[in-house]
Amino acid sequence: SAVISQKPSRDICQRGTSLTIQCQVDSQVTMMFWYRQQPGQSLTLIATANQGSEATYESGFVIDKFPISRPNLTFSTLTVSNMSPEDSSIYLCSARTDRSYGYTFGSGTRLTVV
Amino acid sequence: GENVEQHPSTLSVQEGDSAVIKCTYSDSASNYFPWYKQELGKRPQLIIDIRSNVGEKKDQRIAVTLNKTAKHFSLHITETQPEDSAVYFCAASKEGRRALTFGSGTRLQVQP
């Protein structure tokens, strides 16, 4: 399966600022996804990152708050904009390879907004 | 959209006993059902998966069963060990072309 490098691993940010999280996959993948995981909770899908077109957002998540880029088949970014303490969470990227249904995860970004 | 329910939320077993975690899904078109293990502070790791064209799959001490008619699937861990302690998530996906929808998770504690 694909190996995903995600950074930063953690950050503490001031409210009102923005943070961009990056994910790099070691092979070309058709599908990339961004999830949020609150402490002790399950994974909630934020959006599907589409190569060459706008991301597809899930209910409750909007592009102005979570802009996503996917310039090629190995890289994607998620920006958390105008942050508030409620945005404190772990953000994970995920990718699905063409050769199987397997979904791999990045190591996560632990975000704390103060 | 897909909805996945998972039970129990916590499970405590003695070392050597078996553990069973159950999930149900709502979308009959879902055809891929993975199970992930997540240790504290780590990313989810795939431990086993099953596709809708089979009813059971086994990998050493871990097995998964799928009942498409009832839309439920289960994870079975035999001869549990303390290192099996973690949070386990089930998930479901349609045709392998969409994101996974996760269950709420089960915190498994194996007592030595």
mmCIF file of C-alpha atoms in Angstrom:
data_model
loop_
_atom_site.group_PDB
_atom_site.id
_atom_site.type_symbol
_atom_site.label_atom_id
_atom_site.label_comp_id
_atom_site.label_asym_id
_atom_site.label_seq_id
_atom_site.Cartn_x
_atom_site.Cartn_y
_atom_site.Cartn_z
ATOM 1 C CA SER A 1 0.000 0.000 0.000
ATOM 2 C CA ALA A 2 1.012 3.642 -0.363
ATOM 3 C CA VAL A 3 3.110 5.433 2.279
ATOM 4 C CA ILE A 4 1.899 8.892 3.262
ATOM 5 C CA SER A 5 4.062 11.590 4.820
ATOM 6 C CA GLN A 6 2.044 14.237 6.639
ATOM 7 C CA LYS A 7 3.282 17.450 8.194
ATOM 8 C CA PRO A 8 3.319 19.201 10.527
ATOM 9 C CA SER A 9 2.812 16.511 13.129
ATOM 10 C CA ARG A 10 1.507 19.052 15.614
ATOM 11 C CA ASP A 11 1.068 22.773 15.996
ATOM 12 C CA ILE A 12 -0.271 25.307 18.447
ATOM 13 C CA CYS A 13 -1.909 28.243 16.703
ATOM 14 C CA GLN A 14 -3.488 31.528 17.678
ATOM 15 C CA ARG A 15 -7.182 31.966 17.013
ATOM 16 C CA GLY A 16 -7.936 33.804 13.805
ATOM 17 C CA THR A 17 -4.884 32.449 11.991
ATOM 18 C CA SER A 18 -4.649 29.688 9.379
ATOM 19 C CA LEU A 19 -2.650 26.480 9.187
ATOM 20 C CA THR A 20 -1.850 24.446 6.097
ATOM 21 C CA ILE A 21 -1.307 20.708 6.430
ATOM 22 C CA GLN A 22 0.539 18.820 3.726
ATOM 23 C CA CYS A 23 0.375 15.192 2.624
ATOM 24 C CA GLN A 24 2.805 13.553 0.247
ATOM 25 C CA VAL A 25 2.196 10.042 -1.085
ATOM 26 C CA ASP A 26 5.039 7.886 -2.359
ATOM 27 C CA SER A 27 3.058 6.746 -5.395
ATOM 28 C CA GLN A 28 0.323 8.072 -7.600
ATOM 29 C CA VAL A 29 -3.107 7.572 -6.088
ATOM 30 C CA THR A 30 -6.504 8.224 -7.548
ATOM 31 C CA MET A 31 -8.251 9.309 -4.395
ATOM 32 C CA MET A 32 -7.177 11.348 -1.380
ATOM 33 C CA PHE A 33 -9.293 12.246 1.609
ATOM 34 C CA TRP A 34 -9.134 14.477 4.644
ATOM 35 C CA TYR A 35 -10.570 13.447 8.016
ATOM 36 C CA ARG A 36 -10.939 15.049 11.393
ATOM 37 C CA GLN A 37 -10.708 13.071 14.620
ATOM 38 C CA GLN A 38 -11.699 14.681 17.888
ATOM 39 C CA PRO A 39 -9.989 13.195 20.976
ATOM 40 C CA GLY A 40 -11.538 9.853 21.830
ATOM 41 C CA GLN A 41 -13.847 9.995 18.824
ATOM 42 C CA SER A 42 -14.146 8.375 15.427
ATOM 43 C CA LEU A 43 -12.936 9.723 12.112
ATOM 44 C CA THR A 44 -15.194 12.201 10.329
ATOM 45 C CA LEU A 45 -14.718 12.837 6.636
ATOM 46 C CA ILE A 46 -14.106 16.476 5.768
ATOM 47 C CA ALA A 47 -13.720 16.189 2.007
ATOM 48 C CA THR A 48 -12.455 14.213 -0.949
ATOM 49 C CA ALA A 49 -9.521 15.905 -2.681
ATOM 50 C CA ASN A 50 -9.946 15.674 -6.446
ATOM 51 C CA GLN A 51 -6.989 16.084 -8.746
ATOM 52 C CA GLY A 52 -7.568 18.927 -11.171
ATOM 53 C CA SER A 53 -10.912 20.019 -9.764
ATOM 54 C CA GLU A 54 -12.501 21.347 -6.599
ATOM 55 C CA ALA A 55 -12.706 19.134 -3.560
ATOM 56 C CA THR A 56 -15.990 17.511 -2.631
ATOM 57 C CA TYR A 57 -17.039 18.525 0.874
ATOM 58 C CA GLU A 58 -19.184 16.630 3.328
ATOM 59 C CA SER A 59 -22.138 18.159 5.100
ATOM 60 C CA GLY A 60 -20.989 20.578 7.757
ATOM 61 C CA PHE A 61 -17.686 21.423 6.085
ATOM 62 C CA VAL A 62 -17.226 24.320 3.663
ATOM 63 C CA ILE A 63 -14.517 25.368 1.262
ATOM 64 C CA ASP A 64 -14.008 28.787 2.825
ATOM 65 C CA LYS A 65 -13.131 27.182 6.146
ATOM 66 C CA PHE A 66 -11.218 24.159 4.839
ATOM 67 C CA PRO A 67 -9.748 24.955 1.417
ATOM 68 C CA ILE A 68 -8.074 21.951 -0.173
ATOM 69 C CA SER A 69 -5.599 21.708 -2.981
ATOM 70 C CA ARG A 70 -4.542 18.696 -5.009
ATOM 71 C CA PRO A 71 -2.172 19.796 -7.746
ATOM 72 C CA ASN A 72 -1.116 16.277 -8.756
ATOM 73 C CA LEU A 73 -1.667 12.598 -7.990
ATOM 74 C CA THR A 74 0.787 12.459 -5.073
ATOM 75 C CA PHE A 75 0.197 15.641 -3.074
ATOM 76 C CA SER A 76 -2.600 17.455 -1.248
ATOM 77 C CA THR A 77 -2.974 20.227 1.287
ATOM 78 C CA LEU A 78 -5.710 21.114 3.745
ATOM 79 C CA THR A 79 -5.895 24.604 5.206
ATOM 80 C CA VAL A 80 -7.783 25.293 8.403
ATOM 81 C CA SER A 81 -8.763 28.941 8.100
ATOM 82 C CA ASN A 82 -9.659 31.600 10.656
ATOM 83 C CA MET A 83 -9.163 29.091 13.438
ATOM 84 C CA SER A 84 -11.083 28.980 16.693
ATOM 85 C CA PRO A 85 -10.566 26.672 19.693
ATOM 86 C CA GLU A 86 -13.329 24.419 18.301
ATOM 87 C CA ASP A 87 -10.968 23.536 15.449
ATOM 88 C CA SER A 88 -8.586 21.869 17.893
ATOM 89 C CA SER A 89 -8.446 18.279 16.702
ATOM 90 C CA ILE A 90 -6.373 15.709 14.860
ATOM 91 C CA TYR A 91 -6.459 16.012 11.085
ATOM 92 C CA LEU A 92 -5.609 12.976 8.977
ATOM 93 C CA CYS A 93 -5.149 12.519 5.282
ATOM 94 C CA SER A 94 -5.851 9.213 3.576
ATOM 95 C CA ALA A 95 -5.233 7.749 0.165
ATOM 96 C CA ARG A 96 -6.561 4.838 -1.819
ATOM 97 C CA THR A 97 -4.305 3.166 -4.357
ATOM 98 C CA ASP A 98 -5.464 2.031 -7.747
ATOM 99 C CA ARG A 99 -4.373 -1.534 -7.249
ATOM 100 C CA SER A 100 -6.586 -2.405 -4.346
ATOM 101 C CA TYR A 101 -9.313 -1.030 -2.147
ATOM 102 C CA GLY A 102 -6.818 -0.430 0.624
ATOM 103 C CA TYR A 103 -6.921 2.953 2.303
ATOM 104 C CA THR A 104 -3.770 4.227 4.011
ATOM 105 C CA PHE A 105 -3.491 7.081 6.500
ATOM 106 C CA GLY A 106 -0.963 9.770 7.193
ATOM 107 C CA SER A 107 0.401 10.091 10.710
ATOM 108 C CA GLY A 108 -1.944 12.947 11.555
ATOM 109 C CA THR A 109 -1.619 16.578 12.590
ATOM 110 C CA ARG A 110 -2.530 17.443 16.152
ATOM 111 C CA LEU A 111 -3.819 21.013 16.088
ATOM 112 C CA THR A 112 -4.374 23.098 19.202
ATOM 113 C CA VAL A 113 -5.925 26.542 18.835
ATOM 114 C CA VAL A 114 -5.437 28.957 21.721
ATOM 115 C CA GLY B 1 -25.242 8.320 2.682
ATOM 116 C CA GLU B 2 -23.701 5.377 4.475
ATOM 117 C CA ASN B 3 -24.146 4.971 8.218
ATOM 118 C CA VAL B 4 -22.061 2.510 10.241
ATOM 119 C CA GLU B 5 -22.920 1.530 13.791
ATOM 120 C CA GLN B 6 -20.425 -0.272 16.017
ATOM 121 C CA HIS B 7 -20.832 -2.149 19.304
ATOM 122 C CA PRO B 8 -19.679 -2.356 22.003
ATOM 123 C CA SER B 9 -17.991 0.954 22.721
ATOM 124 C CA THR B 10 -15.721 -0.667 25.301
ATOM 125 C CA LEU B 11 -14.690 -4.269 25.776
ATOM 126 C CA SER B 12 -12.544 -5.760 28.503
ATOM 127 C CA VAL B 13 -11.319 -9.353 28.263
ATOM 128 C CA GLN B 14 -8.809 -11.529 30.008
ATOM 129 C CA GLU B 15 -5.645 -12.447 28.188
ATOM 130 C CA GLY B 16 -6.251 -15.580 26.125
ATOM 131 C CA ASP B 17 -9.988 -14.996 25.775
ATOM 132 C CA SER B 18 -11.727 -14.092 22.530
ATOM 133 C CA ALA B 19 -13.087 -10.657 21.618
ATOM 134 C CA VAL B 20 -15.905 -9.910 19.185
ATOM 135 C CA ILE B 21 -16.830 -6.499 17.809
ATOM 136 C CA LYS B 22 -19.907 -6.016 15.653
ATOM 137 C CA CYS B 23 -20.866 -3.446 13.043
ATOM 138 C CA THR B 24 -23.921 -2.796 10.912
ATOM 139 C CA TYR B 25 -24.108 -0.679 7.798
ATOM 140 C CA SER B 26 -27.013 0.964 6.021
ATOM 141 C CA ASP B 27 -26.052 1.201 2.334
ATOM 142 C CA SER B 28 -26.627 -2.153 0.622
ATOM 143 C CA ALA B 29 -24.322 -1.000 -2.191
ATOM 144 C CA SER B 30 -21.280 -0.968 0.117
ATOM 145 C CA ASN B 31 -18.900 -3.729 -0.862
ATOM 146 C CA TYR B 32 -15.693 -3.167 1.101
ATOM 147 C CA PHE B 33 -15.388 -3.544 4.871
ATOM 148 C CA PRO B 34 -12.032 -2.929 6.562
ATOM 149 C CA TRP B 35 -11.085 -3.000 10.203
ATOM 150 C CA TYR B 36 -8.519 -0.612 11.663
ATOM 151 C CA LYS B 37 -6.550 -0.690 14.892
ATOM 152 C CA GLN B 38 -5.533 2.651 16.380
ATOM 153 C CA GLU B 39 -3.114 2.876 19.257
ATOM 154 C CA LEU B 40 -2.912 6.019 21.325
ATOM 155 C CA GLY B 41 -1.344 8.843 19.350
ATOM 156 C CA LYS B 42 -0.911 6.724 16.234
ATOM 157 C CA ARG B 43 -2.557 6.569 12.843
ATOM 158 C CA PRO B 44 -5.206 3.920 12.103
ATOM 159 C CA GLN B 45 -3.651 0.720 10.800
ATOM 160 C CA LEU B 46 -5.509 -1.741 8.593
ATOM 161 C CA ILE B 47 -5.617 -5.146 10.266
ATOM 162 C CA ILE B 48 -8.019 -7.046 8.019
ATOM 163 C CA ASP B 49 -10.611 -6.355 5.357
ATOM 164 C CA ILE B 50 -13.334 -8.236 3.528
ATOM 165 C CA ARG B 51 -15.125 -7.717 0.279
ATOM 166 C CA SER B 52 -18.780 -8.425 -0.362
ATOM 167 C CA ASN B 53 -18.085 -11.471 -2.509
ATOM 168 C CA VAL B 54 -16.868 -13.506 0.483
ATOM 169 C CA GLY B 55 -18.443 -14.321 3.816
ATOM 170 C CA GLU B 56 -15.402 -14.870 5.975
ATOM 171 C CA LYS B 57 -11.707 -14.100 6.012
ATOM 172 C CA LYS B 58 -9.065 -15.143 8.508
ATOM 173 C CA ASP B 59 -5.527 -14.008 9.218
ATOM 174 C CA GLN B 60 -3.897 -15.860 12.098
ATOM 175 C CA ARG B 61 -5.753 -14.791 15.280
ATOM 176 C CA ILE B 62 -8.012 -12.323 13.485
ATOM 177 C CA ALA B 63 -11.109 -13.115 11.450
ATOM 178 C CA VAL B 64 -13.890 -11.092 9.922
ATOM 179 C CA THR B 65 -17.344 -12.327 8.929
ATOM 180 C CA LEU B 66 -19.833 -10.596 6.673
ATOM 181 C CA ASN B 67 -23.576 -11.115 6.365
ATOM 182 C CA LYS B 68 -24.718 -9.108 3.364
ATOM 183 C CA THR B 69 -28.376 -9.945 3.844
ATOM 184 C CA ALA B 70 -28.418 -8.606 7.373
ATOM 185 C CA LYS B 71 -25.875 -5.887 6.547
ATOM 186 C CA HIS B 72 -23.583 -6.627 9.404
ATOM 187 C CA PHE B 73 -19.988 -7.682 9.835
ATOM 188 C CA SER B 74 -17.916 -8.698 12.810
ATOM 189 C CA LEU B 75 -14.301 -8.805 13.941
ATOM 190 C CA HIS B 76 -13.150 -11.812 15.923
ATOM 191 C CA ILE B 77 -9.854 -11.846 17.806
ATOM 192 C CA THR B 78 -8.846 -15.135 19.420
ATOM 193 C CA GLU B 79 -6.209 -15.765 22.075
ATOM 194 C CA THR B 80 -6.057 -12.081 22.919
ATOM 195 C CA GLN B 81 -2.810 -10.577 24.128
ATOM 196 C CA PRO B 82 -2.102 -7.347 26.033
ATOM 197 C CA GLU B 83 -0.685 -5.815 22.838
ATOM 198 C CA ASP B 84 -4.134 -6.200 21.251
ATOM 199 C CA SER B 85 -5.306 -3.395 23.555
ATOM 200 C CA ALA B 86 -6.269 -0.444 21.339
ATOM 201 C CA VAL B 87 -9.251 1.221 19.713
ATOM 202 C CA TYR B 88 -10.728 -0.721 16.803
ATOM 203 C CA PHE B 89 -12.769 0.899 14.046
ATOM 204 C CA CYS B 90 -14.909 -0.784 11.438
ATOM 205 C CA ALA B 91 -15.623 0.999 8.177
ATOM 206 C CA ALA B 92 -17.580 0.583 4.963
ATOM 207 C CA SER B 93 -17.195 1.851 1.436
ATOM 208 C CA LYS B 94 -19.110 1.655 -1.830
ATOM 209 C CA GLU B 95 -17.290 0.085 -4.757
ATOM 210 C CA GLY B 96 -13.942 1.160 -3.378
ATOM 211 C CA ARG B 97 -14.448 4.484 -5.060
ATOM 212 C CA ARG B 98 -15.576 6.536 -2.132
ATOM 213 C CA ALA B 99 -14.193 7.452 1.223
ATOM 214 C CA LEU B 100 -14.599 5.117 4.128
ATOM 215 C CA THR B 101 -17.423 5.710 6.587
ATOM 216 C CA PHE B 102 -16.260 4.735 10.061
ATOM 217 C CA GLY B 103 -18.016 3.223 13.014
ATOM 218 C CA SER B 104 -17.762 4.910 16.397
ATOM 219 C CA GLY B 105 -14.934 2.680 17.627
ATOM 220 C CA THR B 106 -14.424 0.022 20.298
ATOM 221 C CA ARG B 107 -11.864 0.413 23.029
ATOM 222 C CA LEU B 108 -10.492 -3.071 23.716
ATOM 223 C CA GLN B 109 -8.632 -3.688 26.943
ATOM 224 C CA VAL B 110 -6.892 -7.029 27.384
ATOM 225 C CA GLN B 111 -6.153 -7.700 31.024
ATOM 226 C CA PRO B 112 -2.956 -9.722 31.665
#
